[in-house]
Tab-separated table of C-alpha atoms and ligand atoms in Angstrom:
chain	number	residue	atom	x	y	z
A	152	MET	CA	2.942	-152.178	172.534
A	153	LYS	CA	5.911	-154.427	171.804
A	154	LEU	CA	9.670	-154.072	171.933
A	155	SER	CA	11.315	-153.908	168.513
A	156	THR	CA	13.823	-156.609	169.543
A	157	PRO	CA	13.458	-160.224	170.798
A	158	HIS	CA	16.465	-159.878	173.153
A	159	LEU	CA	17.943	-157.150	175.336
A	160	LEU	CA	21.578	-157.357	174.286
A	161	GLY	CA	22.376	-153.673	174.657
A	162	ILE	CA	20.912	-150.175	174.628
A	163	LYS	CA	22.686	-149.737	171.304
A	164	ASP	CA	19.979	-151.855	169.585
A	165	LEU	CA	16.986	-150.105	171.187
A	166	GLN	CA	14.885	-147.331	169.654
A	167	SER	CA	13.854	-144.423	171.878
A	168	HIS	CA	10.248	-145.752	171.865
A	169	ASP	CA	11.516	-149.110	173.257
A	170	ILE	CA	13.263	-147.262	176.085
A	171	ARG	CA	10.100	-145.226	176.774
A	172	LEU	CA	8.004	-148.419	176.794
A	173	ILE	CA	10.338	-150.141	179.280
A	174	LEU	CA	10.447	-147.097	181.602
A	175	ASP	CA	6.648	-146.642	181.516
A	176	THR	CA	6.051	-150.361	182.127
A	177	ALA	CA	8.553	-150.235	185.012
A	178	ARG	CA	6.531	-147.423	186.544
A	179	GLN	CA	3.472	-149.708	186.632
A	180	PHE	CA	5.531	-152.462	188.237
A	181	LYS	CA	6.935	-150.021	190.800
A	182	GLU	CA	3.338	-149.387	191.825
A	183	VAL	CA	2.787	-153.169	192.122
A	184	LEU	CA	5.852	-153.358	194.398
A	185	GLN	CA	4.287	-150.849	196.831
A	186	ARG	CA	1.272	-153.160	197.349
A	187	PRO	CA	1.051	-155.518	200.354
A	188	ILE	CA	1.077	-158.447	197.893
A	189	LYS	CA	3.969	-157.724	195.558
A	190	LYS	CA	3.487	-160.627	193.219
A	191	VAL	CA	1.686	-160.780	189.842
A	192	PRO	CA	1.011	-163.910	187.750
A	193	SER	CA	2.350	-162.393	184.475
A	194	LEU	CA	5.147	-164.933	183.876
A	195	ARG	CA	3.523	-168.028	185.340
A	196	ASP	CA	4.713	-171.069	183.311
A	197	ILE	CA	7.794	-169.189	182.065
A	198	THR	CA	11.145	-170.623	183.196
A	199	ILE	CA	14.131	-168.293	183.418
A	200	VAL	CA	17.772	-169.238	184.040
A	201	ASN	CA	20.178	-166.721	185.536
A	202	LEU	CA	23.586	-167.599	184.108
A	203	PHE	CA	26.299	-165.742	185.990
A	204	PHE	CA	29.796	-166.432	184.682
A	205	GLU	CA	31.067	-163.377	186.585
A	206	ASN	CA	30.564	-162.160	190.174
A	207	SER	CA	27.515	-160.140	191.091
A	208	THR	CA	25.494	-159.221	194.160
A	209	ARG	CA	22.908	-156.558	193.272
A	210	THR	CA	22.225	-157.546	189.676
A	211	ARG	CA	21.755	-161.258	190.389
A	212	ILE	CA	19.485	-160.722	193.378
A	213	SER	CA	17.562	-158.014	191.546
A	214	PHE	CA	16.894	-160.253	188.518
A	215	GLU	CA	15.889	-163.152	190.722
A	216	LEU	CA	13.514	-160.993	192.744
A	217	ALA	CA	12.017	-159.514	189.561
A	218	GLU	CA	11.469	-163.030	188.167
A	219	ARG	CA	9.851	-164.276	191.380
A	220	ARG	CA	7.616	-161.182	191.647
A	221	LEU	CA	6.378	-162.063	188.143
A	222	SER	CA	5.725	-165.697	189.226
A	223	ALA	CA	8.314	-167.170	186.836
A	224	ASP	CA	10.131	-170.420	187.647
A	225	VAL	CA	13.739	-169.509	188.396
A	226	LEU	CA	17.001	-171.421	187.989
A	227	ASN	CA	20.330	-170.061	189.156
A	228	PHE	CA	23.700	-170.956	187.710
A	229	THR	CA	27.071	-169.675	188.891
A	230	ALA	CA	30.090	-170.671	186.825
A	231	GLY	CA	32.337	-171.474	189.806
A	232	ALA	CA	30.094	-174.320	190.974
A	233	SER	CA	29.419	-175.769	187.490
A	234	SER	CA	30.911	-177.987	184.791
A	235	VAL	CA	32.577	-174.906	183.274
A	236	SER	CA	35.447	-175.762	185.614
A	237	LYS	CA	35.574	-179.206	183.863
A	238	GLY	CA	36.120	-177.522	180.500
A	239	GLU	CA	32.581	-177.295	179.110
A	240	THR	CA	31.980	-174.455	176.625
A	241	MET	CA	29.396	-171.754	177.312
A	242	LEU	CA	27.311	-172.886	174.324
A	243	ASP	CA	27.258	-176.524	175.506
A	244	THR	CA	26.308	-175.398	179.017
A	245	VAL	CA	23.466	-173.250	177.691
A	246	ASN	CA	22.176	-175.858	175.221
A	247	ASN	CA	22.066	-178.439	178.013
A	248	ILE	CA	20.064	-176.084	180.198
A	249	LEU	CA	17.712	-175.129	177.342
A	250	SER	CA	17.005	-178.789	176.520
A	251	MET	CA	15.260	-178.859	179.912
A	252	LYS	CA	12.687	-176.407	178.447
A	253	VAL	CA	13.928	-173.052	179.692
A	254	ASP	CA	12.332	-169.981	178.045
A	255	MET	CA	14.633	-167.083	178.908
A	256	VAL	CA	18.303	-166.600	179.709
A	257	VAL	CA	19.787	-163.806	181.822
A	258	LEU	CA	23.522	-163.775	181.137
A	259	ARG	CA	26.455	-162.086	182.822
A	260	HIS	CA	29.859	-162.818	181.313
A	261	SER	CA	33.343	-161.299	181.482
A	262	ALA	CA	33.701	-161.522	177.670
A	263	SER	CA	32.287	-158.570	175.733
A	264	GLY	CA	29.852	-159.901	173.122
A	265	ALA	CA	29.014	-163.179	174.946
A	266	PRO	CA	25.216	-162.560	174.834
A	267	HIS	CA	25.413	-161.511	171.161
A	268	PHE	CA	27.200	-164.780	170.360
A	269	LEU	CA	24.583	-166.757	172.249
A	270	ALA	CA	21.736	-164.959	170.445
A	271	LYS	CA	23.083	-166.316	167.137
A	272	HIS	CA	22.909	-169.905	168.393
A	273	ILE	CA	19.830	-170.260	170.595
A	274	SER	CA	16.180	-169.314	170.219
A	275	ALA	CA	15.408	-168.379	173.858
A	276	ALA	CA	15.143	-164.671	174.721
A	277	ILE	CA	18.402	-163.339	176.176
A	278	VAL	CA	18.867	-160.475	178.623
A	279	ASN	CA	22.388	-159.124	178.939
A	280	ALA	CA	23.179	-158.630	182.640
A	281	GLY	CA	26.634	-157.190	181.843
A	282	ASP	CA	29.148	-158.352	179.215
A	283	GLY	CA	32.802	-157.489	179.847
A	284	ILE	CA	33.469	-153.829	179.139
A	285	ASN	CA	30.665	-153.596	176.567
A	286	GLU	CA	27.140	-153.016	177.923
A	287	HIS	CA	24.959	-153.352	181.008
A	288	PRO	CA	21.575	-152.356	179.603
A	289	THR	CA	19.337	-152.970	182.638
A	290	GLN	CA	21.688	-150.824	184.752
A	291	ALA	CA	21.336	-147.918	182.291
A	292	LEU	CA	17.545	-148.377	182.268
A	293	LEU	CA	17.334	-148.309	186.060
A	294	ASP	CA	19.659	-145.310	186.127
A	295	ALA	CA	17.376	-143.500	183.642
A	296	PHE	CA	14.300	-144.431	185.682
A	297	SER	CA	15.994	-143.065	188.819
A	298	ILE	CA	17.011	-139.834	187.044
A	299	GLU	CA	13.389	-139.353	185.956
A	300	ASP	CA	12.243	-139.895	189.548
A	301	ALA	CA	14.785	-137.433	190.940
A	302	THR	CA	14.596	-134.691	188.292
A	303	GLY	CA	11.274	-135.172	186.472
A	304	GLY	CA	12.607	-136.298	183.069
A	305	LEU	CA	15.554	-137.062	180.802
A	306	GLU	CA	15.217	-134.620	177.921
A	307	GLY	CA	17.565	-131.645	178.263
A	308	LYS	CA	18.962	-132.901	181.586
A	309	LYS	CA	22.704	-132.477	182.122
A	310	ILE	CA	24.308	-135.750	183.198
A	311	ALA	CA	27.965	-136.200	184.169
A	312	ILE	CA	29.456	-139.713	184.032
A	313	VAL	CA	32.479	-139.729	186.300
A	314	GLY	CA	35.618	-141.864	186.507
A	315	ASP	CA	36.636	-145.095	184.795
A	316	ILE	CA	34.806	-144.615	181.501
A	317	MET	CA	37.211	-146.888	179.597
A	318	HIS	CA	36.432	-150.112	181.493
A	319	SER	CA	32.820	-149.455	182.398
A	320	ARG	CA	29.916	-151.183	180.658
A	321	VAL	CA	27.652	-148.983	182.781
A	322	ALA	CA	29.183	-145.895	181.141
A	323	LEU	CA	28.643	-147.142	177.580
A	324	SER	CA	25.032	-148.216	178.173
A	325	ASN	CA	24.312	-144.890	179.895
A	326	ILE	CA	25.844	-142.935	177.013
A	327	TYR	CA	23.693	-144.775	174.449
A	328	LEU	CA	20.534	-144.382	176.512
A	329	LEU	CA	20.886	-140.780	177.623
A	330	THR	CA	21.852	-139.456	174.191
A	331	LYS	CA	18.948	-141.379	172.561
A	332	MET	CA	16.553	-139.805	175.089
A	333	GLY	CA	17.752	-136.221	174.563
A	334	ALA	CA	19.876	-135.693	177.682
A	335	GLU	CA	23.230	-133.871	177.520
A	336	VAL	CA	26.197	-136.006	178.604
A	337	THR	CA	29.671	-135.033	179.776
A	338	VAL	CA	32.165	-137.731	180.712
A	339	VAL	CA	34.834	-136.652	183.185
A	340	GLY	CA	37.873	-138.427	184.605
A	341	PRO	CA	41.623	-138.750	184.122
A	342	PRO	CA	42.710	-138.775	180.435
A	343	THR	CA	44.053	-142.332	180.848
A	344	LEU	CA	40.557	-143.627	181.745
A	345	ILE	CA	38.651	-141.956	178.889
A	346	PRO	CA	38.890	-143.521	175.398
A	347	LYS	CA	40.296	-141.073	172.838
A	348	TYR	CA	37.545	-141.744	170.270
A	349	LEU	CA	34.649	-141.058	172.627
A	350	ALA	CA	33.739	-137.464	171.727
A	351	GLU	CA	33.881	-138.253	167.985
A	352	ALA	CA	31.946	-141.519	168.158
A	353	PHE	CA	29.190	-140.359	170.510
A	354	ASN	CA	27.349	-137.151	171.097
A	355	VAL	CA	29.126	-136.462	174.423
A	356	ARG	CA	31.499	-133.837	175.813
A	357	VAL	CA	34.778	-134.933	177.399
A	358	SER	CA	36.202	-133.055	180.375
A	359	TYR	CA	39.158	-133.622	182.689
A	360	ASN	CA	37.964	-130.988	185.171
A	361	ILE	CA	35.784	-132.489	187.900
A	362	LYS	CA	34.790	-129.243	189.655
A	363	GLU	CA	33.718	-127.517	186.436
A	364	THR	CA	31.706	-130.583	185.335
A	365	LEU	CA	29.924	-130.940	188.677
A	366	GLU	CA	29.052	-127.225	188.510
A	367	TRP	CA	27.552	-127.847	185.031
A	368	CYS	CA	25.510	-131.001	185.698
A	369	ASP	CA	22.152	-131.810	187.297
A	370	VAL	CA	23.174	-135.405	188.041
A	371	ALA	CA	26.571	-137.089	188.512
A	372	ASN	CA	26.719	-140.851	187.931
A	373	VAL	CA	29.944	-141.893	189.647
A	374	LEU	CA	31.602	-145.135	188.494
A	375	ARG	CA	33.727	-147.673	190.297
A	376	ILE	CA	37.384	-147.861	189.351
A	377	GLN	CA	37.453	-151.281	187.626
A	378	LEU	CA	40.861	-152.449	188.866
A	379	GLU	CA	40.087	-156.049	187.841
A	380	ARG	CA	39.950	-154.927	184.181
A	381	GLN	CA	43.177	-152.878	184.223
A	382	ASN	CA	46.266	-154.895	183.406
A	383	GLN	CA	48.588	-151.897	183.679
A	384	PRO	CA	48.541	-148.945	186.083
A	385	LEU	CA	46.513	-146.056	184.619
A	386	PHE	CA	46.938	-143.708	187.582
A	387	SER	CA	49.563	-143.587	190.305
A	388	SER	CA	47.545	-144.664	193.352
A	389	LEU	CA	43.985	-144.940	194.656
A	390	ARG	CA	44.808	-142.178	197.141
A	391	GLU	CA	45.844	-139.857	194.340
A	392	TYR	CA	42.747	-140.778	192.286
A	393	ASN	CA	40.597	-139.861	195.288
A	394	LEU	CA	42.341	-136.514	195.666
A	395	ALA	CA	42.010	-135.631	191.978
A	396	TYR	CA	38.606	-137.119	190.993
A	397	GLY	CA	36.950	-138.504	194.141
A	398	ILE	CA	33.652	-136.876	195.092
A	399	SER	CA	34.039	-135.367	198.558
A	400	ARG	CA	31.688	-133.411	200.803
A	401	LYS	CA	33.973	-130.364	200.392
A	402	LEU	CA	33.678	-130.559	196.606
A	403	LEU	CA	29.863	-130.752	196.716
A	404	ASP	CA	29.533	-128.001	199.332
A	405	GLY	CA	31.630	-125.720	197.120
A	406	LEU	CA	29.097	-125.931	194.237
A	407	SER	CA	26.543	-123.181	193.652
A	408	LYS	CA	23.630	-125.679	193.520
A	409	LYS	CA	22.608	-129.115	194.744
A	410	ILE	CA	23.193	-132.014	192.350
A	411	VAL	CA	22.021	-135.632	192.443
A	412	ILE	CA	24.670	-138.322	193.130
A	413	MET	CA	24.341	-141.822	191.661
A	414	HIS	CA	26.551	-144.924	191.695
A	415	PRO	CA	25.795	-148.399	190.240
A	416	GLY	CA	27.545	-150.173	193.133
A	417	PRO	CA	29.650	-151.772	194.439
A	418	ILE	CA	31.141	-148.548	195.876
A	419	ASN	CA	34.801	-148.258	196.703
A	420	ARG	CA	34.329	-145.888	199.614
A	421	GLY	CA	37.139	-143.355	199.885
A	422	VAL	CA	38.193	-143.894	196.248
A	423	GLU	CA	35.574	-142.608	193.785
A	424	LEU	CA	33.094	-141.561	196.461
A	425	ASP	CA	33.612	-140.494	200.068
A	426	SER	CA	31.337	-142.104	202.649
A	427	ASP	CA	29.616	-138.872	203.702
A	428	VAL	CA	28.620	-138.323	200.050
A	429	ALA	CA	27.530	-141.933	199.413
A	430	ASP	CA	25.286	-141.732	202.486
A	431	GLY	CA	24.456	-138.024	202.144
A	432	HIS	CA	21.278	-136.180	201.139
A	433	GLU	CA	22.278	-135.867	197.450
A	434	SER	CA	22.661	-139.633	197.048
A	435	ILE	CA	19.942	-141.762	195.397
A	436	ILE	CA	22.092	-144.903	195.358
A	437	LEU	CA	19.665	-147.090	197.310
A	438	GLN	CA	16.699	-145.808	195.260
A	439	GLN	CA	18.608	-147.020	192.166
A	440	VAL	CA	18.792	-150.497	193.688
A	441	GLU	CA	15.097	-150.400	194.577
A	442	ASN	CA	14.122	-149.245	191.070
A	443	GLY	CA	16.212	-152.030	189.541
A	444	VAL	CA	13.615	-154.658	190.461
A	445	ALA	CA	10.734	-152.815	188.735
A	446	VAL	CA	12.879	-152.103	185.663
A	447	ARG	CA	13.949	-155.762	185.340
A	448	MET	CA	10.344	-156.883	185.804
A	449	ALA	CA	9.426	-154.610	182.876
A	450	VAL	CA	12.208	-155.977	180.646
A	451	LEU	CA	11.358	-159.633	181.352
A	452	TYR	CA	7.644	-159.023	180.999
A	453	LEU	CA	8.014	-157.220	177.654
A	454	LEU	CA	10.396	-159.833	176.236
A	455	ALA	CA	8.031	-162.617	177.259
A	456	ASP	CA	5.286	-160.569	175.548
A	457	ARG	CA	2.284	-161.573	177.639
A	458	GLY	CA	-0.919	-159.641	178.505
A	459	GLU	CA	-1.251	-156.388	180.477
A	460	ALA	CA	1.260	-155.233	183.100
A	461	GLY	CA	0.157	-155.205	186.733
A	462	ASN	CA	-2.611	-157.801	186.348
B	601	LIG	C1	28.290	-152.766	187.769
B	601	LIG	C2	28.786	-153.881	186.881
B	601	LIG	O1	28.838	-155.022	187.275
B	601	LIG	O2	29.110	-153.549	185.749
B	601	LIG	N1	27.679	-153.197	188.940
B	601	LIG	C3	26.370	-153.534	188.917
B	601	LIG	O3	25.924	-154.296	188.086
B	601	LIG	N2	25.582	-152.944	189.826
B	601	LIG	C4	29.325	-151.772	188.037
B	601	LIG	C5	30.617	-152.211	188.671
B	601	LIG	O4	30.926	-153.384	188.815
B	601	LIG	O5	31.359	-151.306	189.026
């Protein structure tokens, strides 16, 4: 089985059978990661560059670990320590790196559309590791994988996406993925953080009532307030946001059933999520991080299109 696309630019471009293929392949790699020897030779002789023009902890380490577990040769690039600060364009930087015979590019960039631009100009396979406020496809795939682990499937599941929908690439990729896979999605947050067109453009419900939405859902994926992407105040204070939309122990204990709590990280404790919830029994946040490695192994393996998984 093959992916229907040579790059992973966004979930928008994937068919539901591509998503199924990635999740099923990730399941095989998760099994590999439980073995005493966690490494497979699948991407031996493949060279991958991780190009991070924007900060990252989890995603960068997760990609690098996935690449090393697949026996790829790995190069790391962070914009701050590069010739970008001398005025070089992204395309020149990438072409210089590719001339050294690099096969795949993992790109994080603060400009929405950066990986799509690159895909028009280079032949190497590109994986989008987050572009501005557009998409973060591997995050949505690892979120879906983690939902399947926690609840047994995606179809018919009720998923709430909570908080800063407007500035979150995680929200958009999750909306594309979950609706393609037959889950029901409600986005909830303050009206100023939810784009007006959302309910019309996507098959999602919009709510401003956190308690009602948590009562409705099986899983709540709670997002970070992306202050670095807000150039004007969209709510009065972080304290007030926490009071109105933060997920607290009291709020969860007041529900008639147990729900699953997710967060892509980094968490702003005491803002969108209180500490006793982030670390509580409903939280699968660290399982998400763990699953990220298997999911990224699956994506890289399928894009490189080599042999059988797990060999
Ligand atoms: C997310 C991102 O960078 O978009 N983090 C991540 O990749 N785990 C979410 C965020 O920054 O809030």
